[in-house]
mmCIF file of C-alpha atoms and ligand atoms in Angstrom:
data_model
loop_
_atom_site.group_PDB
_atom_site.id
_atom_site.type_symbol
_atom_site.label_atom_id
_atom_site.label_comp_id
_atom_site.label_asym_id
_atom_site.label_seq_id
_atom_site.Cartn_x
_atom_site.Cartn_y
_atom_site.Cartn_z
ATOM 1 C CA MET A 33 -67.557 94.022 -14.875
ATOM 2 C CA VAL A 34 -69.825 92.126 -17.168
ATOM 3 C CA PRO A 35 -68.965 92.839 -20.774
ATOM 4 C CA LYS A 36 -72.325 93.835 -22.186
ATOM 5 C CA SER A 37 -71.658 94.579 -25.754
ATOM 6 C CA SER A 38 -71.758 92.225 -28.663
ATOM 7 C CA GLU A 39 -70.150 92.698 -32.001
ATOM 8 C CA VAL A 40 -71.272 91.312 -35.277
ATOM 9 C CA ASP A 41 -70.214 91.986 -38.815
ATOM 10 C CA VAL A 42 -72.990 93.463 -40.871
ATOM 11 C CA PRO A 43 -72.321 93.828 -44.585
ATOM 12 C CA VAL A 44 -72.086 97.447 -45.711
ATOM 13 C CA GLU A 45 -74.874 96.875 -48.272
ATOM 14 C CA LEU A 46 -77.188 96.008 -45.433
ATOM 15 C CA ARG A 47 -76.273 99.123 -43.523
ATOM 16 C CA GLU A 48 -76.800 101.266 -46.592
ATOM 17 C CA ARG A 49 -80.071 99.615 -47.475
ATOM 18 C CA ARG A 50 -81.616 99.620 -44.059
ATOM 19 C CA GLY A 51 -79.405 101.752 -41.856
ATOM 20 C CA VAL A 52 -78.219 100.341 -38.561
ATOM 21 C CA SER A 53 -78.638 103.303 -36.318
ATOM 22 C CA THR A 54 -81.616 101.972 -34.380
ATOM 23 C CA ARG A 55 -81.877 98.786 -32.400
ATOM 24 C CA ARG A 56 -84.673 97.519 -34.639
ATOM 25 C CA ASP A 57 -82.545 97.983 -37.718
ATOM 26 C CA PHE A 58 -79.617 96.426 -36.018
ATOM 27 C CA VAL A 59 -81.516 93.320 -35.008
ATOM 28 C CA ALA A 60 -83.160 93.113 -38.431
ATOM 29 C CA ALA A 61 -79.763 93.252 -40.062
ATOM 30 C CA LEU A 62 -78.503 90.717 -37.605
ATOM 31 C CA SER A 63 -81.338 88.328 -38.346
ATOM 32 C CA THR A 64 -80.398 88.365 -42.010
ATOM 33 C CA VAL A 65 -76.787 87.753 -41.181
ATOM 34 C CA VAL A 66 -77.384 84.996 -38.677
ATOM 35 C CA ALA A 67 -80.253 83.336 -40.526
ATOM 36 C CA GLY A 68 -78.123 83.262 -43.647
ATOM 37 C CA GLY A 69 -75.255 81.824 -41.682
ATOM 38 C CA VAL A 70 -72.853 84.241 -43.293
ATOM 39 C CA ALA A 71 -71.636 86.299 -40.357
ATOM 40 C CA SER A 72 -68.008 86.863 -41.235
ATOM 41 C CA SER A 73 -65.362 89.503 -41.145
ATOM 42 C CA ALA A 74 -65.192 89.707 -44.916
ATOM 43 C CA ALA A 75 -63.902 92.939 -46.431
ATOM 44 C CA GLY A 76 -66.639 95.523 -46.820
ATOM 45 C CA SER A 77 -68.344 94.688 -43.571
ATOM 46 C CA LEU A 78 -69.039 97.006 -40.734
ATOM 47 C CA LYS A 79 -68.618 96.299 -37.043
ATOM 48 C CA VAL A 80 -71.786 97.099 -35.167
ATOM 49 C CA VAL A 81 -71.847 97.251 -31.410
ATOM 50 C CA LEU A 82 -75.034 96.166 -29.759
ATOM 51 C CA ALA A 83 -76.381 98.800 -27.408
ATOM 52 C CA ALA A 84 -75.703 97.861 -23.811
ATOM 53 C CA GLU A 85 -79.328 98.317 -22.791
ATOM 54 C CA GLN A 86 -80.580 95.598 -25.111
ATOM 55 C CA THR A 87 -81.384 92.370 -23.312
ATOM 56 C CA LEU A 88 -82.967 89.101 -24.373
ATOM 57 C CA ARG A 89 -85.645 89.837 -21.807
ATOM 58 C CA ASP A 90 -86.587 93.141 -23.475
ATOM 59 C CA ILE A 91 -86.295 91.951 -27.056
ATOM 60 C CA ALA A 92 -88.576 88.998 -26.234
ATOM 61 C CA ALA A 93 -90.955 91.164 -24.207
ATOM 62 C CA GLN A 94 -91.439 93.522 -27.129
ATOM 63 C CA LYS A 95 -93.200 90.610 -28.853
ATOM 64 C CA GLY A 96 -95.089 89.519 -25.766
ATOM 65 C CA LEU A 97 -92.643 86.636 -25.269
ATOM 66 C CA ILE A 98 -90.925 85.581 -22.068
ATOM 67 C CA TYR A 99 -87.228 84.796 -21.905
ATOM 68 C CA GLY A 100 -85.678 83.084 -18.912
ATOM 69 C CA CYS A 101 -83.083 80.621 -17.730
ATOM 70 C CA ALA A 102 -82.540 77.790 -15.272
ATOM 71 C CA THR A 103 -79.863 78.109 -12.639
ATOM 72 C CA THR A 104 -78.917 77.479 -9.028
ATOM 73 C CA GLN A 105 -78.638 79.447 -5.793
ATOM 74 C CA ASP A 106 -74.963 78.534 -5.415
ATOM 75 C CA ARG A 107 -73.991 80.252 -8.652
ATOM 76 C CA LEU A 108 -76.110 83.334 -8.017
ATOM 77 C CA VAL A 109 -74.546 83.721 -4.573
ATOM 78 C CA ALA A 110 -70.944 82.954 -5.461
ATOM 79 C CA ASP A 111 -70.702 84.788 -8.770
ATOM 80 C CA PRO A 112 -71.949 88.405 -8.745
ATOM 81 C CA ALA A 113 -71.129 88.998 -12.417
ATOM 82 C CA PHE A 114 -73.173 85.968 -13.381
ATOM 83 C CA GLU A 115 -75.956 87.045 -11.043
ATOM 84 C CA ARG A 116 -76.094 90.444 -12.690
ATOM 85 C CA LEU A 117 -76.273 88.878 -16.114
ATOM 86 C CA VAL A 118 -79.174 86.636 -15.049
ATOM 87 C CA VAL A 119 -81.045 89.593 -13.563
ATOM 88 C CA ASP A 120 -80.424 91.763 -16.619
ATOM 89 C CA GLN A 121 -81.244 89.223 -19.286
ATOM 90 C CA CYS A 122 -84.014 87.076 -17.823
ATOM 91 C CA GLY A 123 -87.684 87.703 -17.169
ATOM 92 C CA LEU A 124 -88.209 84.202 -15.763
ATOM 93 C CA LEU A 125 -86.106 82.149 -13.382
ATOM 94 C CA VAL A 126 -86.462 78.381 -12.994
ATOM 95 C CA PRO A 127 -84.562 76.101 -10.618
ATOM 96 C CA GLU A 128 -82.169 73.722 -12.327
ATOM 97 C CA ASN A 129 -82.627 71.045 -9.650
ATOM 98 C CA ALA A 130 -83.729 72.731 -6.409
ATOM 99 C CA LEU A 131 -87.396 71.745 -6.564
ATOM 100 C CA ASN A 132 -86.890 68.176 -7.707
ATOM 101 C CA TRP A 133 -88.620 65.655 -5.478
ATOM 102 C CA ASN A 134 -85.423 64.264 -3.938
ATOM 103 C CA TYR A 135 -84.472 67.722 -2.601
ATOM 104 C CA VAL A 136 -87.971 68.767 -1.552
ATOM 105 C CA GLU A 137 -88.939 65.565 0.266
ATOM 106 C CA PRO A 138 -85.679 63.797 1.126
ATOM 107 C CA SER A 139 -87.480 61.403 3.460
ATOM 108 C CA PRO A 140 -91.179 60.509 3.458
ATOM 109 C CA GLY A 141 -93.310 63.389 4.689
ATOM 110 C CA ARG A 142 -90.351 65.633 5.576
ATOM 111 C CA PHE A 143 -90.545 68.646 3.277
ATOM 112 C CA ASP A 144 -87.717 71.093 2.766
ATOM 113 C CA PHE A 145 -88.358 74.031 0.483
ATOM 114 C CA HIS A 146 -85.423 76.225 1.465
ATOM 115 C CA MET A 147 -83.634 76.017 -1.884
ATOM 116 C CA GLY A 148 -86.729 76.705 -3.967
ATOM 117 C CA GLU A 149 -87.777 79.395 -1.505
ATOM 118 C CA TRP A 150 -84.469 81.200 -1.969
ATOM 119 C CA LEU A 151 -84.834 81.189 -5.758
ATOM 120 C CA ALA A 152 -88.496 82.269 -5.630
ATOM 121 C CA ASN A 153 -87.598 85.201 -3.374
ATOM 122 C CA PHE A 154 -84.607 86.089 -5.509
ATOM 123 C CA ALA A 155 -86.855 86.227 -8.580
ATOM 124 C CA LYS A 156 -89.551 88.232 -6.824
ATOM 125 C CA ASP A 157 -87.112 90.808 -5.459
ATOM 126 C CA ARG A 158 -85.748 91.345 -8.953
ATOM 127 C CA HIS A 159 -89.092 91.496 -10.736
ATOM 128 C CA MET A 160 -88.638 88.196 -12.505
ATOM 129 C CA LYS A 161 -91.294 85.532 -12.863
ATOM 130 C CA PHE A 162 -90.597 82.286 -11.050
ATOM 131 C CA GLY A 163 -91.246 78.887 -12.636
ATOM 132 C CA GLY A 164 -91.241 75.845 -10.367
ATOM 133 C CA GLY A 165 -90.303 72.259 -11.191
ATOM 134 C CA THR A 166 -89.651 69.511 -11.828
ATOM 135 C CA ILE A 167 -92.200 67.927 -9.490
ATOM 136 C CA VAL A 168 -92.850 64.467 -10.909
ATOM 137 C CA TRP A 169 -89.858 63.103 -12.811
ATOM 138 C CA HIS A 170 -88.427 59.601 -12.599
ATOM 139 C CA GLN A 171 -84.867 60.958 -12.453
ATOM 140 C CA GLY A 172 -85.715 63.321 -9.615
ATOM 141 C CA LEU A 173 -87.329 60.731 -7.375
ATOM 142 C CA PRO A 174 -85.894 60.087 -3.914
ATOM 143 C CA ALA A 175 -84.624 56.531 -3.493
ATOM 144 C CA TRP A 176 -87.263 55.792 -0.857
ATOM 145 C CA PHE A 177 -90.109 56.242 -3.347
ATOM 146 C CA SER A 178 -89.266 52.999 -5.137
ATOM 147 C CA SER A 179 -89.700 50.931 -2.010
ATOM 148 C CA LEU A 180 -93.237 52.141 -1.330
ATOM 149 C CA ALA A 181 -96.103 49.694 -1.525
ATOM 150 C CA PRO A 182 -98.261 50.337 -4.592
ATOM 151 C CA ALA A 183 -101.210 50.934 -2.290
ATOM 152 C CA ASP A 184 -99.356 53.916 -0.732
ATOM 153 C CA ALA A 185 -97.519 55.361 -3.736
ATOM 154 C CA ARG A 186 -100.518 57.100 -5.244
ATOM 155 C CA GLN A 187 -101.347 58.970 -2.047
ATOM 156 C CA VAL A 188 -97.694 59.822 -1.469
ATOM 157 C CA MET A 189 -97.359 61.298 -4.954
ATOM 158 C CA LEU A 190 -100.593 63.238 -4.601
ATOM 159 C CA GLN A 191 -99.446 64.577 -1.256
ATOM 160 C CA HIS A 192 -96.047 65.523 -2.651
ATOM 161 C CA VAL A 193 -97.545 67.515 -5.520
ATOM 162 C CA THR A 194 -100.113 69.164 -3.239
ATOM 163 C CA GLN A 195 -97.562 70.221 -0.620
ATOM 164 C CA THR A 196 -95.088 71.493 -3.181
ATOM 165 C CA VAL A 197 -97.499 73.555 -5.258
ATOM 166 C CA SER A 198 -99.410 74.839 -2.192
ATOM 167 C CA HIS A 199 -96.211 76.031 -0.602
ATOM 168 C CA PHE A 200 -95.688 78.465 -3.503
ATOM 169 C CA ARG A 201 -99.370 79.199 -4.154
ATOM 170 C CA GLY A 202 -99.784 82.564 -5.864
ATOM 171 C CA ARG A 203 -96.026 82.952 -6.269
ATOM 172 C CA ALA A 204 -95.237 80.631 -9.172
ATOM 173 C CA PHE A 205 -95.908 81.689 -12.732
ATOM 174 C CA SER A 206 -95.654 78.078 -13.866
ATOM 175 C CA TRP A 207 -94.845 74.539 -12.770
ATOM 176 C CA VAL A 208 -93.337 71.654 -14.663
ATOM 177 C CA VAL A 209 -95.671 69.150 -13.022
ATOM 178 C CA VAL A 210 -94.638 66.048 -14.967
ATOM 179 C CA ASN A 211 -91.382 65.639 -16.867
ATOM 180 C CA GLU A 212 -90.308 63.047 -19.452
ATOM 181 C CA ALA A 213 -93.104 60.507 -19.096
ATOM 182 C CA LEU A 214 -93.166 59.427 -22.747
ATOM 183 C CA ALA A 215 -91.456 56.205 -23.784
ATOM 184 C CA PHE A 216 -88.840 56.075 -26.529
ATOM 185 C CA ARG A 217 -89.389 54.352 -29.851
ATOM 186 C CA GLY A 218 -88.969 50.630 -29.540
ATOM 187 C CA ALA A 219 -90.154 50.408 -25.939
ATOM 188 C CA GLY A 220 -93.517 49.100 -27.106
ATOM 189 C CA ALA A 221 -95.482 51.284 -24.695
ATOM 190 C CA GLU A 222 -96.768 54.820 -24.522
ATOM 191 C CA LEU A 223 -95.207 55.674 -21.171
ATOM 192 C CA LYS A 224 -91.686 55.029 -19.853
ATOM 193 C CA ASP A 225 -91.354 52.134 -17.488
ATOM 194 C CA THR A 226 -90.618 53.987 -14.236
ATOM 195 C CA PRO A 227 -91.433 53.558 -10.534
ATOM 196 C CA LEU A 228 -94.181 56.144 -11.077
ATOM 197 C CA LEU A 229 -95.887 54.068 -13.737
ATOM 198 C CA ARG A 230 -95.347 50.820 -11.870
ATOM 199 C CA LEU A 231 -96.408 52.003 -8.419
ATOM 200 C CA VAL A 232 -98.976 54.753 -9.053
ATOM 201 C CA GLY A 233 -100.354 53.411 -12.326
ATOM 202 C CA PRO A 234 -100.915 54.622 -15.877
ATOM 203 C CA ASP A 235 -102.983 57.624 -14.747
ATOM 204 C CA TYR A 236 -100.162 59.107 -12.648
ATOM 205 C CA ILE A 237 -99.968 62.122 -14.985
ATOM 206 C CA ASP A 238 -103.673 62.814 -14.491
ATOM 207 C CA VAL A 239 -103.422 62.513 -10.718
ATOM 208 C CA ALA A 240 -100.415 64.852 -10.568
ATOM 209 C CA PHE A 241 -102.053 67.601 -12.653
ATOM 210 C CA HIS A 242 -105.350 67.447 -10.772
ATOM 211 C CA ALA A 243 -103.464 67.833 -7.488
ATOM 212 C CA ALA A 244 -101.370 70.728 -8.841
ATOM 213 C CA SER A 245 -104.396 72.538 -10.208
ATOM 214 C CA ALA A 246 -106.275 72.220 -6.927
ATOM 215 C CA ALA A 247 -103.235 73.531 -5.046
ATOM 216 C CA ASP A 248 -102.723 76.599 -7.258
ATOM 217 C CA PRO A 249 -105.343 77.210 -9.940
ATOM 218 C CA GLY A 250 -103.500 80.332 -11.100
ATOM 219 C CA ALA A 251 -100.226 78.695 -12.154
ATOM 220 C CA LEU A 252 -99.509 77.558 -15.707
ATOM 221 C CA LEU A 253 -99.183 73.768 -15.428
ATOM 222 C CA ILE A 254 -96.688 72.278 -17.853
ATOM 223 C CA TYR A 255 -96.222 68.773 -19.207
ATOM 224 C CA ASN A 256 -92.561 68.728 -20.273
ATOM 225 C CA ASP A 257 -90.696 66.329 -22.555
ATOM 226 C CA ASN A 258 -87.644 65.925 -24.784
ATOM 227 C CA HIS A 259 -86.571 64.460 -28.138
ATOM 228 C CA LEU A 260 -89.387 66.042 -30.110
ATOM 229 C CA GLU A 261 -87.482 68.485 -32.290
ATOM 230 C CA TYR A 262 -85.828 66.735 -35.234
ATOM 231 C CA ASP A 263 -86.995 65.002 -38.403
ATOM 232 C CA ILE A 264 -85.708 61.601 -37.339
ATOM 233 C CA PRO A 265 -87.799 58.463 -36.728
ATOM 234 C CA GLU A 266 -87.182 58.569 -32.962
ATOM 235 C CA ASP A 267 -88.569 62.091 -32.605
ATOM 236 C CA GLU A 268 -91.355 61.500 -35.119
ATOM 237 C CA TYR A 269 -92.521 58.566 -33.023
ATOM 238 C CA ARG A 270 -92.516 60.707 -29.900
ATOM 239 C CA ARG A 271 -94.392 63.611 -31.508
ATOM 240 C CA LYS A 272 -97.097 61.164 -32.565
ATOM 241 C CA ASN A 273 -97.221 59.577 -29.133
ATOM 242 C CA LEU A 274 -97.294 62.937 -27.406
ATOM 243 C CA LEU A 275 -100.238 64.100 -29.493
ATOM 244 C CA LYS A 276 -102.020 60.888 -28.528
ATOM 245 C CA LEU A 277 -101.302 61.554 -24.870
ATOM 246 C CA LEU A 278 -102.412 65.189 -25.107
ATOM 247 C CA ARG A 279 -105.625 64.212 -26.889
ATOM 248 C CA ARG A 280 -106.449 61.728 -24.171
ATOM 249 C CA ILE A 281 -105.593 64.240 -21.466
ATOM 250 C CA SER A 282 -107.653 66.928 -23.121
ATOM 251 C CA ASN A 283 -110.709 64.636 -23.450
ATOM 252 C CA ALA A 284 -110.342 63.614 -19.822
ATOM 253 C CA LYS A 285 -110.179 67.300 -18.788
ATOM 254 C CA VAL A 286 -106.845 66.894 -17.051
ATOM 255 C CA PRO A 287 -105.783 70.465 -16.211
ATOM 256 C CA VAL A 288 -102.602 70.722 -18.288
ATOM 257 C CA GLY A 289 -101.986 74.312 -19.439
ATOM 258 C CA ALA A 290 -98.905 74.008 -21.608
ATOM 259 C CA LEU A 291 -96.505 71.708 -23.348
ATOM 260 C CA GLY A 292 -92.857 72.261 -22.493
ATOM 261 C CA ILE A 293 -90.640 71.234 -25.381
ATOM 262 C CA GLN A 294 -87.165 70.860 -23.907
ATOM 263 C CA SER A 295 -85.202 71.719 -27.066
ATOM 264 C CA HIS A 296 -81.796 70.269 -26.262
ATOM 265 C CA LEU A 297 -80.558 70.854 -29.805
ATOM 266 C CA ARG A 298 -77.478 69.323 -31.420
ATOM 267 C CA THR A 299 -75.145 70.523 -34.170
ATOM 268 C CA GLY A 300 -73.941 68.028 -36.737
ATOM 269 C CA GLY A 301 -76.651 68.307 -39.355
ATOM 270 C CA LEU A 302 -79.481 66.243 -37.926
ATOM 271 C CA PRO A 303 -82.449 66.322 -40.327
ATOM 272 C CA PHE A 304 -84.882 69.083 -39.446
ATOM 273 C CA ASP A 305 -88.231 69.652 -41.125
ATOM 274 C CA GLY A 306 -89.708 73.017 -40.245
ATOM 275 C CA ALA A 307 -93.065 72.227 -41.851
ATOM 276 C CA LYS A 308 -93.469 69.027 -39.830
ATOM 277 C CA LEU A 309 -92.491 70.708 -36.591
ATOM 278 C CA LYS A 310 -94.837 73.598 -37.295
ATOM 279 C CA ASP A 311 -97.655 71.175 -37.977
ATOM 280 C CA PHE A 312 -96.983 69.365 -34.709
ATOM 281 C CA LEU A 313 -97.004 72.620 -32.737
ATOM 282 C CA SER A 314 -100.205 73.792 -34.363
ATOM 283 C CA GLN A 315 -101.892 70.492 -33.454
ATOM 284 C CA VAL A 316 -100.798 71.006 -29.854
ATOM 285 C CA SER A 317 -102.170 74.532 -30.007
ATOM 286 C CA ASP A 318 -105.463 73.339 -31.529
ATOM 287 C CA LEU A 319 -105.944 71.149 -28.481
ATOM 288 C CA GLY A 320 -105.896 74.353 -26.451
ATOM 289 C CA TYR A 321 -102.394 74.182 -25.009
ATOM 290 C CA LYS A 322 -99.785 76.894 -24.734
ATOM 291 C CA ILE A 323 -96.219 75.887 -25.592
ATOM 292 C CA ILE A 324 -92.923 76.877 -23.987
ATOM 293 C CA VAL A 325 -89.395 76.114 -25.152
ATOM 294 C CA SER A 326 -88.310 74.931 -21.738
ATOM 295 C CA GLU A 327 -84.634 73.879 -21.724
ATOM 296 C CA LEU A 328 -82.916 75.255 -24.820
ATOM 297 C CA ASP A 329 -79.190 74.582 -25.289
ATOM 298 C CA VAL A 330 -77.031 73.121 -28.047
ATOM 299 C CA SER A 331 -74.604 70.220 -27.756
ATOM 300 C CA GLU A 332 -71.791 69.991 -30.221
ATOM 301 C CA LYS A 333 -71.855 66.949 -32.466
ATOM 302 C CA GLY A 334 -70.505 68.576 -35.630
ATOM 303 C CA PRO A 335 -67.026 68.506 -37.186
ATOM 304 C CA GLU A 336 -66.237 72.161 -36.334
ATOM 305 C CA THR A 337 -63.152 72.688 -34.176
ATOM 306 C CA GLU A 338 -62.494 76.449 -34.295
ATOM 307 C CA VAL A 339 -64.519 78.509 -31.838
ATOM 308 C CA ALA A 340 -65.852 80.844 -34.557
ATOM 309 C CA ASP A 341 -67.043 77.904 -36.665
ATOM 310 C CA ARG A 342 -68.507 76.112 -33.675
ATOM 311 C CA ASP A 343 -70.361 79.229 -32.577
ATOM 312 C CA ARG A 344 -71.721 79.741 -36.067
ATOM 313 C CA ALA A 345 -72.973 76.133 -36.198
ATOM 314 C CA ILE A 346 -74.615 76.536 -32.790
ATOM 315 C CA ALA A 347 -76.226 79.843 -33.771
ATOM 316 C CA ASN A 348 -77.504 78.385 -37.039
ATOM 317 C CA GLU A 349 -79.048 75.467 -35.153
ATOM 318 C CA ILE A 350 -80.836 77.883 -32.845
ATOM 319 C CA SER A 351 -81.943 80.105 -35.747
ATOM 320 C CA ARG A 352 -83.483 77.378 -37.848
ATOM 321 C CA TYR A 353 -85.260 75.983 -34.823
ATOM 322 C CA LEU A 354 -86.556 79.174 -33.192
ATOM 323 C CA ASN A 355 -87.502 80.745 -36.502
ATOM 324 C CA VAL A 356 -89.986 77.902 -36.960
ATOM 325 C CA VAL A 357 -91.124 77.487 -33.368
ATOM 326 C CA LEU A 358 -91.767 81.177 -32.744
ATOM 327 C CA GLN A 359 -94.113 81.315 -35.735
ATOM 328 C CA GLU A 360 -96.587 79.353 -33.628
ATOM 329 C CA LYS A 361 -98.622 81.873 -31.658
ATOM 330 C CA ALA A 362 -99.238 79.400 -28.829
ATOM 331 C CA VAL A 363 -95.524 79.615 -27.948
ATOM 332 C CA ILE A 364 -95.239 81.949 -24.969
ATOM 333 C CA GLY A 365 -91.513 81.992 -24.422
ATOM 334 C CA VAL A 366 -88.075 80.450 -24.295
ATOM 335 C CA VAL A 367 -86.059 79.188 -21.329
ATOM 336 C CA THR A 368 -82.397 78.274 -21.769
ATOM 337 C CA TRP A 369 -80.905 75.552 -19.543
ATOM 338 C CA GLY A 370 -78.330 77.876 -18.024
ATOM 339 C CA LEU A 371 -77.225 81.234 -19.396
ATOM 340 C CA SER A 372 -73.449 81.079 -19.734
ATOM 341 C CA SER A 373 -71.201 78.168 -20.629
ATOM 342 C CA ARG A 374 -69.452 78.928 -17.334
ATOM 343 C CA TYR A 375 -72.185 76.715 -15.853
ATOM 344 C CA THR A 376 -73.781 74.055 -18.000
ATOM 345 C CA TRP A 377 -74.851 70.486 -17.367
ATOM 346 C CA LEU A 378 -73.581 69.666 -20.881
ATOM 347 C CA ALA A 379 -69.976 70.043 -19.701
ATOM 348 C CA ASN A 380 -70.483 66.665 -18.028
ATOM 349 C CA TYR A 381 -73.401 65.213 -19.917
ATOM 350 C CA ALA A 382 -72.281 65.928 -23.503
ATOM 351 C CA PRO A 383 -68.620 66.991 -23.518
ATOM 352 C CA ARG A 384 -66.918 67.547 -26.876
ATOM 353 C CA SER A 385 -64.936 64.575 -28.098
ATOM 354 C CA ASP A 386 -61.779 66.739 -28.355
ATOM 355 C CA GLY A 387 -62.136 67.941 -24.774
ATOM 356 C CA GLN A 388 -62.600 71.642 -25.609
ATOM 357 C CA PRO A 389 -65.108 73.301 -23.270
ATOM 358 C CA VAL A 390 -68.634 73.326 -24.689
ATOM 359 C CA ARG A 391 -70.397 76.568 -25.688
ATOM 360 C CA PRO A 392 -74.113 75.706 -25.660
ATOM 361 C CA LEU A 393 -75.647 78.933 -24.361
ATOM 362 C CA PRO A 394 -76.100 82.646 -25.206
ATOM 363 C CA TYR A 395 -73.056 83.673 -23.129
ATOM 364 C CA ASP A 396 -69.570 82.209 -23.132
ATOM 365 C CA SER A 397 -67.580 81.347 -20.028
ATOM 366 C CA ASP A 398 -66.284 84.952 -19.846
ATOM 367 C CA LEU A 399 -69.911 86.121 -19.806
ATOM 368 C CA ARG A 400 -69.617 87.597 -23.266
ATOM 369 C CA PRO A 401 -72.590 87.193 -25.632
ATOM 370 C CA THR A 402 -71.993 84.641 -28.381
ATOM 371 C CA GLN A 403 -73.596 84.180 -31.776
ATOM 372 C CA ALA A 404 -76.190 82.079 -29.956
ATOM 373 C CA TRP A 405 -77.265 85.271 -28.195
ATOM 374 C CA GLN A 406 -77.532 87.004 -31.542
ATOM 375 C CA ALA A 407 -79.503 84.140 -33.048
ATOM 376 C CA MET A 408 -81.949 84.263 -30.151
ATOM 377 C CA ALA A 409 -82.306 88.044 -30.269
ATOM 378 C CA ALA A 410 -82.901 87.920 -34.010
ATOM 379 C CA ALA A 411 -85.473 85.122 -33.682
ATOM 380 C CA PHE A 412 -87.343 87.057 -30.985
ATOM 381 C CA ASP A 413 -87.291 90.156 -33.110
ATOM 382 C CA ARG A 414 -88.651 88.262 -36.114
ATOM 383 C CA ALA A 415 -91.467 86.683 -34.112
ATOM 384 C CA SER A 416 -94.944 88.049 -34.551
ATOM 385 C CA GLN A 417 -96.594 89.947 -31.739
ATOM 386 C CA ARG A 418 -98.314 87.835 -29.067
HETATM 387 C C1 XIL B 203 -80.223 68.297 -15.393
HETATM 388 C C2 XIL B 203 -79.496 69.294 -14.525
HETATM 389 O O1 XIL B 203 -79.114 70.384 -15.318
HETATM 390 C C3 XIL B 203 -78.291 68.644 -13.900
HETATM 391 O O2 XIL B 203 -77.708 69.537 -12.975
HETATM 392 C C4 XIL B 203 -78.703 67.357 -13.205
HETATM 393 O O3 XIL B 203 -77.543 66.716 -12.727
HETATM 394 C C5 XIL B 203 -79.424 66.447 -14.147
HETATM 395 O O4 XIL B 203 -80.538 67.142 -14.661
HETATM 396 N N1 XIL B 203 -83.821 67.364 -18.816
HETATM 397 C C6 XIL B 203 -84.409 67.920 -17.711
HETATM 398 C C7 XIL B 203 -83.588 68.600 -16.692
HETATM 399 O O5 XIL B 203 -85.647 67.954 -17.628
HETATM 400 O O6 XIL B 203 -84.150 68.505 -15.407
HETATM 401 C C8 XIL B 203 -82.169 68.090 -16.706
HETATM 402 O O7 XIL B 203 -81.405 68.864 -15.818
HETATM 403 C C9 XIL B 203 -81.626 68.138 -18.103
HETATM 404 C C10 XIL B 203 -82.417 67.256 -19.015
#
């Protein structure tokens, strides 16, 4: 059985002032508690049990927002409780790796869509949207790509994008067409030095989006990138660079539909400036792009060691971030990179220094909702109607 209830302490004053008998009141109360970072079991508080029928999918949908997660076929097949949770909570399913280039075209011209196909069918059968990707990403490239002659690489990339998007034509809500192209501060260039840049050339992003758009004009085509979220010089540099890229792309009529902002957040008190982030998102929106939070999770870099404290820090990180981001009307939804800490890339990529298992997602490893779930639900509920 999947435990489907969540408990949170809501101060009695809140209950008396607003009542907590309806879901709306409950989530409103919750948003105060979580946003204030004061969820505690202090005397005078009341345990409220979240109604079992409430899901992130529904709470988001009530505002016209989409909520979804990335995962894999293996987990959905092997773990029925996890599968049920994904189906219940998510309105959008994206492959974690299954449609990366190295899986889809393991040798030149030999295409294999069986993993993506399985996920697309799974989503369709369960009335979830399906989001494809990542098509063009330097870390997802097959080894053979790097040994292509520059004269061939452009055509090979174009062909890869065309085949991939055509295969799912009419079935994909969205595609991450290009991922992580922007250089980091200090590199002295706009784009990362990758085989794509070296072999295809500086317009590889343009070529990829034109091919994707021709192959499925109905899909939302996403340019996706990371390290854009915090008020630190590294991210500031990338926000500026990204706006430059998007302006160029918009002038050149490259058919990008949305910016995906990965949103791999971190606890530990990194500077965050809501006004700056809001300004950045509104500039993206002014250029005509939609925005999607595409890979939300939280790695633990703070001093907290007790689970309750860690969860509170994670939830607060999500609250302060989503409460800003969801104010921007161009934001269409949120995807978490996984759903439960039972399965998360951060277990390997960003383990805690004390070795305790990480808790970056809305559900813990026992598939119980955490404060991150509550923070997300509250942020969705606070968001204005789309
Ligand atoms: C990660 C996957 O979760 C891992 O399974 C894989 O080993 C490495 O890639 N940014 C992205 C995602 O755009 O594709 C990455 O996914 C996480 C960081």
